[in-house]
Amino acid sequence: MSRSENAPGYTVEVASAAWKQLSHLPLDTYQRIRGELDTVAARLSGMGPHTLSLLRSACLVTALSVVVEEYVVLYDMQPESKRVTLREVARRLPHDE
């Protein structure tokens, strides 16, 4: 996994499988995805222990994701090690309007 340092607190890592998916994306799309995950990490760094405990409980039953352009970015968080890990990048299915 690759690791990026943020402000004191959470770091962002990219799982090996996700690196392969990212390698097929345009650079600006990768940068936007990375920016979104850096924002998530910064917000988690500012949360207190009680809030993080509640969030961790919610994460056990919900997938964490952000949408960037036409991609869904799946990630998870590990409060014990203060990590946000990018797990998968997938193209969104078109939806009817």
GROMACS .gro file of N, CA and C in nm:
model
  291
    1MET      N    1   0.083  -0.118   0.000
    1MET     CA    2   0.000   0.000   0.000
    1MET      C    3   0.088   0.124   0.000
    2SER      N    4   0.036   0.227  -0.058
    2SER     CA    5   0.107   0.354  -0.058
    2SER      C    6   0.044   0.444   0.046
    3ARG      N    7   0.124   0.528   0.107
    3ARG     CA    8   0.076   0.611   0.217
    3ARG      C    9   0.108   0.758   0.190
    4SER      N   10   0.016   0.845   0.228
    4SER     CA   11   0.036   0.989   0.217
    4SER      C   12   0.010   1.052   0.353
    5GLU      N   13   0.095   1.142   0.393
    5GLU     CA   14   0.078   1.208   0.522
    5GLU      C   15  -0.015   1.327   0.507
    6ASN      N   16  -0.103   1.344   0.603
    6ASN     CA   17  -0.191   1.461   0.611
    6ASN      C   18  -0.149   1.542   0.731
    7ALA      N   19  -0.236   1.634   0.771
    7ALA     CA   20  -0.216   1.704   0.896
    7ALA      C   21  -0.207   1.599   1.005
    8PRO      N   22  -0.154   1.634   1.123
    8PRO     CA   23  -0.145   1.532   1.228
    8PRO      C   24  -0.278   1.461   1.243
    9GLY      N   25  -0.272   1.334   1.244
    9GLY     CA   26  -0.395   1.256   1.255
    9GLY      C   27  -0.399   1.148   1.150
   10TYR      N   28  -0.505   1.146   1.076
   10TYR     CA   29  -0.528   1.039   0.978
   10TYR      C   30  -0.440   1.052   0.855
   11THR      N   31  -0.402   0.937   0.801
   11THR     CA   32  -0.330   0.931   0.675
   11THR      C   33  -0.417   0.860   0.573
   12VAL      N   34  -0.385   0.880   0.446
   12VAL     CA   35  -0.457   0.813   0.338
   12VAL      C   36  -0.365   0.709   0.278
   13GLU      N   37  -0.417   0.587   0.265
   13GLU     CA   38  -0.344   0.479   0.200
   13GLU      C   39  -0.425   0.432   0.080
   14VAL      N   40  -0.356   0.373  -0.015
   14VAL     CA   41  -0.422   0.318  -0.133
   14VAL      C   42  -0.387   0.170  -0.140
   15ALA      N   43  -0.488   0.085  -0.137
   15ALA     CA   44  -0.466  -0.060  -0.148
   15ALA      C   45  -0.409  -0.092  -0.286
   16SER      N   46  -0.334  -0.199  -0.293
   16SER     CA   47  -0.269  -0.239  -0.419
   16SER      C   48  -0.368  -0.251  -0.534
   17ALA      N   49  -0.481  -0.315  -0.510
   17ALA     CA   50  -0.581  -0.332  -0.615
   17ALA      C   51  -0.634  -0.198  -0.665
   18ALA      N   52  -0.647  -0.102  -0.573
   18ALA     CA   53  -0.697   0.030  -0.612
   18ALA      C   54  -0.594   0.105  -0.696
   19TRP      N   55  -0.464   0.085  -0.669
   19TRP     CA   56  -0.361   0.149  -0.752
   19TRP      C   57  -0.376   0.107  -0.897
   20LYS      N   58  -0.406  -0.020  -0.918
   20LYS     CA   59  -0.424  -0.070  -1.055
   20LYS      C   60  -0.542   0.001  -1.122
   21GLN      N   61  -0.650   0.018  -1.048
   21GLN     CA   62  -0.767   0.088  -1.103
   21GLN      C   63  -0.735   0.235  -1.130
   22LEU      N   64  -0.663   0.297  -1.037
   22LEU     CA   65  -0.628   0.438  -1.054
   22LEU      C   66  -0.538   0.460  -1.175
   23SER      N   67  -0.456   0.362  -1.208
   23SER     CA   68  -0.361   0.377  -1.320
   23SER      C   69  -0.431   0.394  -1.454
   24HIS      N   70  -0.559   0.358  -1.460
   24HIS     CA   71  -0.635   0.371  -1.585
   24HIS      C   72  -0.710   0.503  -1.594
   25LEU      N   73  -0.701   0.585  -1.492
   25LEU     CA   74  -0.776   0.711  -1.489
   25LEU      C   75  -0.688   0.827  -1.534
   26PRO      N   76  -0.751   0.933  -1.587
   26PRO     CA   77  -0.674   1.054  -1.617
   26PRO      C   78  -0.615   1.112  -1.487
   27LEU      N   79  -0.502   1.179  -1.499
   27LEU     CA   80  -0.435   1.235  -1.382
   27LEU      C   81  -0.525   1.329  -1.302
   28ASP      N   82  -0.601   1.414  -1.371
   28ASP     CA   83  -0.687   1.508  -1.298
   28ASP      C   84  -0.797   1.436  -1.219
   29THR      N   85  -0.845   1.325  -1.269
   29THR     CA   86  -0.946   1.246  -1.195
   29THR      C   87  -0.881   1.185  -1.071
   30TYR      N   88  -0.762   1.129  -1.087
   30TYR     CA   89  -0.689   1.076  -0.970
   30TYR      C   90  -0.669   1.185  -0.866
   31GLN      N   91  -0.629   1.304  -0.910
   31GLN     CA   92  -0.604   1.414  -0.816
   31GLN      C   93  -0.732   1.455  -0.742
   32ARG      N   94  -0.845   1.454  -0.812
   32ARG     CA   95  -0.972   1.486  -0.746
   32ARG      C   96  -1.009   1.380  -0.644
   33ILE      N   97  -0.990   1.253  -0.678
   33ILE     CA   98  -1.017   1.144  -0.584
   33ILE      C   99  -0.928   1.159  -0.462
   34ARG      N  100  -0.802   1.182  -0.485
   34ARG     CA  101  -0.707   1.197  -0.374
   34ARG      C  102  -0.745   1.316  -0.287
   35GLY      N  103  -0.788   1.424  -0.348
   35GLY     CA  104  -0.831   1.542  -0.273
   35GLY      C  105  -0.951   1.512  -0.185
   36GLU      N  106  -1.047   1.436  -0.238
   36GLU     CA  107  -1.165   1.398  -0.158
   36GLU      C  108  -1.125   1.314  -0.038
   37LEU      N  109  -1.036   1.218  -0.058
   37LEU     CA  110  -0.992   1.133   0.053
   37LEU      C  111  -0.908   1.211   0.154
   38ASP      N  112  -0.828   1.305   0.108
   38ASP     CA  113  -0.753   1.391   0.200
   38ASP      C  114  -0.849   1.474   0.286
   39THR      N  115  -0.960   1.519   0.226
   39THR     CA  116  -1.061   1.594   0.300
   39THR      C  117  -1.126   1.506   0.406
   40VAL      N  118  -1.159   1.382   0.369
   40VAL     CA  119  -1.215   1.287   0.466
   40VAL      C  120  -1.119   1.268   0.582
   41ALA      N  121  -0.991   1.246   0.552
   41ALA     CA  122  -0.890   1.225   0.656
   41ALA      C  123  -0.879   1.348   0.747
   42ALA      N  124  -0.882   1.466   0.690
   42ALA     CA  125  -0.872   1.588   0.770
   42ALA      C  126  -0.993   1.602   0.862
   43ARG      N  127  -1.112   1.570   0.812
   43ARG     CA  128  -1.232   1.577   0.897
   43ARG      C  129  -1.226   1.475   1.010
   44LEU      N  130  -1.180   1.354   0.980
   44LEU     CA  131  -1.168   1.252   1.084
   44LEU      C  132  -1.066   1.295   1.190
   45SER      N  133  -0.960   1.362   1.147
   45SER     CA  134  -0.857   1.407   1.241
   45SER      C  135  -0.913   1.507   1.341
   46GLY      N  136  -1.016   1.580   1.300
   46GLY     CA  137  -1.075   1.681   1.388
   46GLY      C  138  -1.185   1.630   1.478
   47MET      N  139  -1.222   1.502   1.465
   47MET     CA  140  -1.331   1.447   1.546
   47MET      C  141  -1.280   1.397   1.681
   48GLY      N  142  -1.367   1.408   1.779
   48GLY     CA  143  -1.334   1.357   1.912
   48GLY      C  144  -1.355   1.206   1.919
   49PRO      N  145  -1.304   1.143   2.024
   49PRO     CA  146  -1.313   0.997   2.039
   49PRO      C  147  -1.457   0.944   2.040
   50HIS      N  148  -1.550   1.016   2.103
   50HIS     CA  149  -1.688   0.969   2.109
   50HIS      C  150  -1.751   0.969   1.969
   51THR      N  151  -1.729   1.074   1.895
   51THR     CA  152  -1.782   1.081   1.759
   51THR      C  153  -1.723   0.972   1.671
   52LEU      N  154  -1.593   0.951   1.683
   52LEU     CA  155  -1.528   0.845   1.605
   52LEU      C  156  -1.582   0.708   1.641
   53SER      N  157  -1.612   0.686   1.768
   53SER     CA  158  -1.668   0.558   1.811
   53SER      C  159  -1.804   0.535   1.747
   54LEU      N  160  -1.888   0.638   1.745
   54LEU     CA  161  -2.019   0.626   1.681
   54LEU      C  162  -2.004   0.603   1.531
   55LEU      N  163  -1.913   0.674   1.469
   55LEU     CA  164  -1.891   0.659   1.325
   55LEU      C  165  -1.841   0.519   1.294
   56ARG      N  166  -1.750   0.468   1.375
   56ARG     CA  167  -1.698   0.333   1.352
   56ARG      C  168  -1.811   0.231   1.360
   57SER      N  169  -1.902   0.247   1.454
   57SER     CA  170  -2.016   0.156   1.466
   57SER      C  171  -2.103   0.162   1.340
   58ALA      N  172  -2.125   0.281   1.290
   58ALA     CA  173  -2.205   0.298   1.168
   58ALA      C  174  -2.134   0.234   1.049
   59CYS      N  175  -2.001   0.240   1.046
   59CYS     CA  176  -1.925   0.186   0.933
   59CYS      C  177  -1.933   0.034   0.925
   60LEU      N  178  -1.967  -0.030   1.035
   60LEU     CA  179  -1.979  -0.175   1.033
   60LEU      C  180  -2.096  -0.221   0.948
   61VAL      N  181  -2.194  -0.133   0.927
   61VAL     CA  182  -2.312  -0.171   0.850
   61VAL      C  183  -2.328  -0.091   0.721
   62THR      N  184  -2.242   0.003   0.696
   62THR     CA  185  -2.253   0.087   0.577
   62THR      C  186  -2.120   0.096   0.504
   63ALA      N  187  -2.125   0.096   0.373
   63ALA     CA  188  -2.003   0.117   0.295
   63ALA      C  189  -1.974   0.265   0.290
   64LEU      N  190  -1.848   0.300   0.303
   64LEU     CA  191  -1.806   0.440   0.293
   64LEU      C  192  -1.768   0.467   0.149
   65SER      N  193  -1.820   0.576   0.094
   65SER     CA  194  -1.789   0.607  -0.045
   65SER      C  195  -1.804   0.756  -0.070
   66VAL      N  196  -1.738   0.801  -0.175
   66VAL     CA  197  -1.757   0.935  -0.229
   66VAL      C  198  -1.772   0.919  -0.380
   67VAL      N  199  -1.840   1.013  -0.440
   67VAL     CA  200  -1.857   1.012  -0.585
   67VAL      C  201  -1.772   1.125  -0.642
   68VAL      N  202  -1.688   1.091  -0.738
   68VAL     CA  203  -1.603   1.188  -0.806
   68VAL      C  204  -1.625   1.168  -0.955
   69GLU      N  205  -1.680   1.271  -1.017
   69GLU     CA  206  -1.714   1.263  -1.159
   69GLU      C  207  -1.803   1.141  -1.182
   70GLU      N  208  -1.763   1.051  -1.273
   70GLU     CA  209  -1.847   0.933  -1.299
   70GLU      C  210  -1.799   0.810  -1.224
   71TYR      N  211  -1.722   0.831  -1.117
   71TYR     CA  212  -1.667   0.719  -1.040
   71TYR      C  213  -1.718   0.716  -0.896
   72VAL      N  214  -1.734   0.595  -0.845
   72VAL     CA  215  -1.763   0.574  -0.703
   72VAL      C  216  -1.633   0.526  -0.640
   73VAL      N  217  -1.594   0.592  -0.533
   73VAL     CA  218  -1.469   0.563  -0.465
   73VAL      C  219  -1.504   0.500  -0.330
   74LEU      N  220  -1.469   0.373  -0.312
   74LEU     CA  221  -1.497   0.302  -0.187
   74LEU      C  222  -1.373   0.304  -0.098
   75TYR      N  223  -1.395   0.337   0.029
   75TYR     CA  224  -1.283   0.341   0.122
   75TYR      C  225  -1.330   0.292   0.258
   76ASP      N  226  -1.235   0.266   0.345
   76ASP     CA  227  -1.270   0.236   0.483
   76ASP      C  228  -1.178   0.315   0.575
   77MET      N  229  -1.215   0.318   0.702
   77MET     CA  230  -1.135   0.391   0.800
   77MET      C  231  -1.099   0.299   0.914
   78GLN      N  232  -0.981   0.320   0.968
   78GLN     CA  233  -0.933   0.244   1.081
   78GLN      C  234  -0.892   0.343   1.190
   79PRO      N  235  -0.983   0.371   1.284
   79PRO     CA  236  -0.951   0.469   1.390
   79PRO      C  237  -0.831   0.428   1.475
   80GLU      N  238  -0.811   0.298   1.494
   80GLU     CA  239  -0.700   0.251   1.578
   80GLU      C  240  -0.565   0.294   1.521
   81SER      N  241  -0.551   0.285   1.389
   81SER     CA  242  -0.425   0.321   1.325
   81SER      C  243  -0.433   0.456   1.253
   82LYS      N  244  -0.547   0.524   1.267
   82LYS     CA  245  -0.569   0.656   1.205
   82LYS      C  246  -0.539   0.653   1.055
   83ARG      N  247  -0.609   0.561   0.987
   83ARG     CA  248  -0.593   0.546   0.842
   83ARG      C  249  -0.726   0.551   0.771
   84VAL      N  250  -0.723   0.609   0.652
   84VAL     CA  251  -0.831   0.599   0.554
   84VAL      C  252  -0.769   0.522   0.438
   85THR      N  253  -0.832   0.410   0.399
   85THR     CA  254  -0.774   0.328   0.293
   85THR      C  255  -0.868   0.323   0.173
   86LEU      N  256  -0.818   0.366   0.059
   86LEU     CA  257  -0.891   0.356  -0.066
   86LEU      C  258  -0.891   0.209  -0.106
   87ARG      N  259  -1.009   0.152  -0.125
   87ARG     CA  260  -1.022   0.009  -0.158
   87ARG      C  261  -1.054  -0.016  -0.304
   88GLU      N  262  -1.140   0.069  -0.361
   88GLU     CA  263  -1.185   0.041  -0.499
   88GLU      C  264  -1.235   0.168  -0.565
   89VAL      N  265  -1.212   0.176  -0.695
   89VAL     CA  266  -1.266   0.283  -0.778
   89VAL      C  267  -1.344   0.216  -0.889
   90ALA      N  268  -1.472   0.250  -0.900
   90ALA     CA  269  -1.557   0.187  -1.001
   90ALA      C  270  -1.637   0.293  -1.075
   91ARG      N  271  -1.659   0.269  -1.202
   91ARG     CA  272  -1.741   0.361  -1.282
   91ARG      C  273  -1.886   0.348  -1.238
   92ARG      N  274  -1.951   0.462  -1.221
   92ARG     CA  275  -2.093   0.462  -1.183
   92ARG      C  276  -2.178   0.415  -1.300
   93LEU      N  277  -2.285   0.347  -1.269
   93LEU     CA  278  -2.380   0.308  -1.372
   93LEU      C  279  -2.460   0.431  -1.413
   94PRO      N  280  -2.491   0.444  -1.541
   94PRO     CA  281  -2.573   0.560  -1.583
   94PRO      C  282  -2.711   0.548  -1.518
   95HIS      N  283  -2.769   0.662  -1.488
   95HIS     CA  284  -2.903   0.663  -1.428
   95HIS      C  285  -2.997   0.742  -1.517
   96ASP      N  286  -3.123   0.707  -1.508
   96ASP     CA  287  -3.225   0.777  -1.586
   96ASP      C  288  -3.256   0.910  -1.520
   97GLU      N  289  -3.282   1.009  -1.601
   97GLU     CA  290  -3.319   1.140  -1.547
   97GLU      C  291  -3.461   1.170  -1.578
   0.00000   0.00000   0.00000
